[in-house]
Amino acid sequence: QARLVESGGGSVQVGGSLRLSCTASTYIDSNTCIGWFRQVPGKLREGVLVRYRDGLLSYGDSVEGRFTISQDDTENTLYLQMASLKLEDTAMYYCCQSASLSTWTCDEFKNCGQGTQVTVSS
């Protein structure tokens, strides 16, 4: 499995934007599942934006219309572009990859990077 390294986190004010990067040690196969997750202390990890095979996307609550995902195959990098950031977007963001079991089903996302912190302040 590929090693995933996230970067691009930081501090931003409400309404601002950030772009997170997830660089994989190998080519990101479009037939696998890959996505962004986030977690705050004391809460369960939640899906932010997951790309299923064939490019199908699933958005987490409250991010659709604000977050987008893109990929640079030449750099083996997956990006999460975040706009109109809110206080509740503050979290550690993880890039995770898993096998695709069917069109809309992924195996458990166990392969994740170390995370990058996003802090949104007023």
mmCIF file of C-alpha atoms in Angstrom:
data_model
loop_
_atom_site.group_PDB
_atom_site.id
_atom_site.type_symbol
_atom_site.label_atom_id
_atom_site.label_comp_id
_atom_site.label_asym_id
_atom_site.label_seq_id
_atom_site.Cartn_x
_atom_site.Cartn_y
_atom_site.Cartn_z
ATOM 1 C CA GLN A 1 0.000 0.000 0.000
ATOM 2 C CA ALA A 2 1.117 3.523 -0.701
ATOM 3 C CA ARG A 3 2.564 5.793 1.920
ATOM 4 C CA LEU A 4 0.507 8.972 2.179
ATOM 5 C CA VAL A 5 1.845 12.327 3.354
ATOM 6 C CA GLU A 6 -0.444 15.290 3.959
ATOM 7 C CA SER A 7 0.605 18.916 3.949
ATOM 8 C CA GLY A 8 -0.838 22.383 3.532
ATOM 9 C CA GLY A 9 -2.635 22.802 6.808
ATOM 10 C CA GLY A 10 -2.415 25.959 8.837
ATOM 11 C CA SER A 11 -4.340 28.768 10.437
ATOM 12 C CA VAL A 12 -6.884 30.777 8.504
ATOM 13 C CA GLN A 13 -9.684 33.161 9.301
ATOM 14 C CA VAL A 14 -13.350 32.432 8.800
ATOM 15 C CA GLY A 15 -14.211 32.724 5.130
ATOM 16 C CA GLY A 16 -10.675 32.000 4.019
ATOM 17 C CA SER A 17 -9.307 29.216 1.852
ATOM 18 C CA LEU A 18 -6.681 26.509 2.097
ATOM 19 C CA ARG A 19 -5.437 23.772 -0.174
ATOM 20 C CA LEU A 20 -4.332 20.518 1.373
ATOM 21 C CA SER A 21 -2.069 18.096 -0.433
ATOM 22 C CA CYS A 22 -1.775 14.354 -0.124
ATOM 23 C CA THR A 23 1.308 12.956 -1.800
ATOM 24 C CA ALA A 24 1.413 9.222 -2.329
ATOM 25 C CA SER A 25 4.537 7.095 -2.695
ATOM 26 C CA THR A 26 2.999 5.431 -5.735
ATOM 27 C CA TYR A 27 0.541 6.265 -8.482
ATOM 28 C CA ILE A 28 -2.955 6.900 -7.130
ATOM 29 C CA ASP A 29 -4.992 4.261 -8.923
ATOM 30 C CA SER A 30 -8.405 5.581 -9.973
ATOM 31 C CA ASN A 31 -9.834 2.133 -9.255
ATOM 32 C CA THR A 32 -9.205 2.541 -5.543
ATOM 33 C CA CYS A 33 -11.012 4.679 -3.006
ATOM 34 C CA ILE A 34 -9.233 7.723 -1.700
ATOM 35 C CA GLY A 35 -10.412 10.660 0.285
ATOM 36 C CA TRP A 36 -10.092 13.185 3.024
ATOM 37 C CA PHE A 37 -11.249 12.691 6.572
ATOM 38 C CA ARG A 38 -11.083 14.899 9.626
ATOM 39 C CA GLN A 39 -11.113 14.461 13.341
ATOM 40 C CA VAL A 40 -11.281 16.666 16.393
ATOM 41 C CA PRO A 41 -10.297 15.475 19.863
ATOM 42 C CA GLY A 42 -13.059 13.527 21.531
ATOM 43 C CA LYS A 43 -15.015 12.921 18.339
ATOM 44 C CA LEU A 44 -15.085 10.200 15.741
ATOM 45 C CA ARG A 45 -13.300 10.633 12.457
ATOM 46 C CA GLU A 46 -15.684 11.886 9.769
ATOM 47 C CA GLY A 47 -15.528 11.721 6.032
ATOM 48 C CA VAL A 48 -15.007 15.040 4.300
ATOM 49 C CA LEU A 49 -14.821 14.087 0.659
ATOM 50 C CA VAL A 50 -14.313 10.587 -0.676
ATOM 51 C CA ARG A 51 -13.615 9.639 -4.259
ATOM 52 C CA TYR A 52 -14.882 6.227 -5.249
ATOM 53 C CA ARG A 53 -13.725 4.373 -8.295
ATOM 54 C CA ASP A 54 -14.686 5.861 -11.626
ATOM 55 C CA GLY A 55 -14.459 9.310 -10.052
ATOM 56 C CA LEU A 56 -17.711 9.226 -8.100
ATOM 57 C CA LEU A 57 -17.658 11.602 -5.152
ATOM 58 C CA SER A 58 -19.267 11.611 -1.734
ATOM 59 C CA TYR A 59 -19.316 14.787 0.335
ATOM 60 C CA GLY A 60 -19.529 15.063 4.067
ATOM 61 C CA ASP A 61 -22.159 17.146 5.760
ATOM 62 C CA SER A 62 -21.684 20.890 5.307
ATOM 63 C CA VAL A 63 -18.756 20.790 2.866
ATOM 64 C CA GLU A 64 -20.486 20.298 -0.470
ATOM 65 C CA GLY A 65 -20.175 23.469 -2.484
ATOM 66 C CA ARG A 66 -17.185 24.607 -0.453
ATOM 67 C CA PHE A 67 -14.647 21.786 -0.802
ATOM 68 C CA THR A 68 -13.400 20.210 -4.004
ATOM 69 C CA ILE A 69 -10.970 17.451 -4.806
ATOM 70 C CA SER A 70 -8.468 17.190 -7.621
ATOM 71 C CA GLN A 71 -5.503 15.043 -8.562
ATOM 72 C CA ASP A 72 -2.150 15.621 -10.199
ATOM 73 C CA ASP A 73 -1.019 12.305 -11.642
ATOM 74 C CA THR A 74 2.424 13.606 -12.467
ATOM 75 C CA GLU A 75 3.036 14.281 -8.792
ATOM 76 C CA ASN A 76 0.994 11.391 -7.328
ATOM 77 C CA THR A 77 -0.830 14.049 -5.373
ATOM 78 C CA LEU A 78 -4.435 14.471 -4.325
ATOM 79 C CA TYR A 79 -5.610 17.938 -3.367
ATOM 80 C CA LEU A 80 -8.427 19.173 -1.182
ATOM 81 C CA GLN A 81 -9.352 22.743 -2.001
ATOM 82 C CA MET A 82 -11.268 24.286 0.861
ATOM 83 C CA ALA A 83 -13.111 27.583 0.552
ATOM 84 C CA SER A 84 -15.449 29.632 2.727
ATOM 85 C CA LEU A 85 -13.961 28.003 5.781
ATOM 86 C CA LYS A 86 -15.979 27.941 8.980
ATOM 87 C CA LEU A 87 -14.998 27.592 12.610
ATOM 88 C CA GLU A 88 -16.370 24.051 12.603
ATOM 89 C CA ASP A 89 -13.917 23.065 9.880
ATOM 90 C CA THR A 90 -11.155 23.167 12.478
ATOM 91 C CA ALA A 91 -9.725 19.650 12.726
ATOM 92 C CA MET A 92 -6.862 17.350 11.886
ATOM 93 C CA TYR A 93 -7.269 16.359 8.281
ATOM 94 C CA TYR A 94 -6.178 12.956 7.035
ATOM 95 C CA CYS A 95 -5.788 11.493 3.593
ATOM 96 C CA CYS A 96 -6.761 7.835 3.470
ATOM 97 C CA GLN A 97 -6.880 5.175 0.797
ATOM 98 C CA SER A 98 -8.574 1.802 0.579
ATOM 99 C CA ALA A 99 -9.566 -0.856 -1.904
ATOM 100 C CA SER A 100 -12.749 -0.418 -3.886
ATOM 101 C CA LEU A 101 -15.229 -3.248 -3.259
ATOM 102 C CA SER A 102 -17.893 -2.008 -5.649
ATOM 103 C CA THR A 103 -18.958 1.228 -7.300
ATOM 104 C CA TRP A 104 -20.109 2.859 -4.054
ATOM 105 C CA THR A 105 -18.410 0.656 -1.497
ATOM 106 C CA CYS A 106 -14.922 0.938 -0.134
ATOM 107 C CA ASP A 107 -12.977 -1.267 2.195
ATOM 108 C CA GLU A 108 -12.153 0.183 5.576
ATOM 109 C CA PHE A 109 -9.903 3.210 5.322
ATOM 110 C CA LYS A 110 -6.955 1.962 7.336
ATOM 111 C CA ASN A 111 -4.152 3.413 5.235
ATOM 112 C CA CYS A 112 -3.892 7.047 6.270
ATOM 113 C CA GLY A 113 -1.194 9.650 6.520
ATOM 114 C CA GLN A 114 -0.092 11.415 9.667
ATOM 115 C CA GLY A 115 -2.517 14.278 9.169
ATOM 116 C CA THR A 116 -2.288 18.035 8.802
ATOM 117 C CA GLN A 117 -3.928 20.495 11.191
ATOM 118 C CA VAL A 118 -6.407 23.083 9.973
ATOM 119 C CA THR A 119 -7.413 25.817 12.394
ATOM 120 C CA VAL A 120 -10.080 28.344 11.488
ATOM 121 C CA SER A 121 -10.449 31.395 13.707
ATOM 122 C CA SER A 122 -12.762 34.382 13.834
#
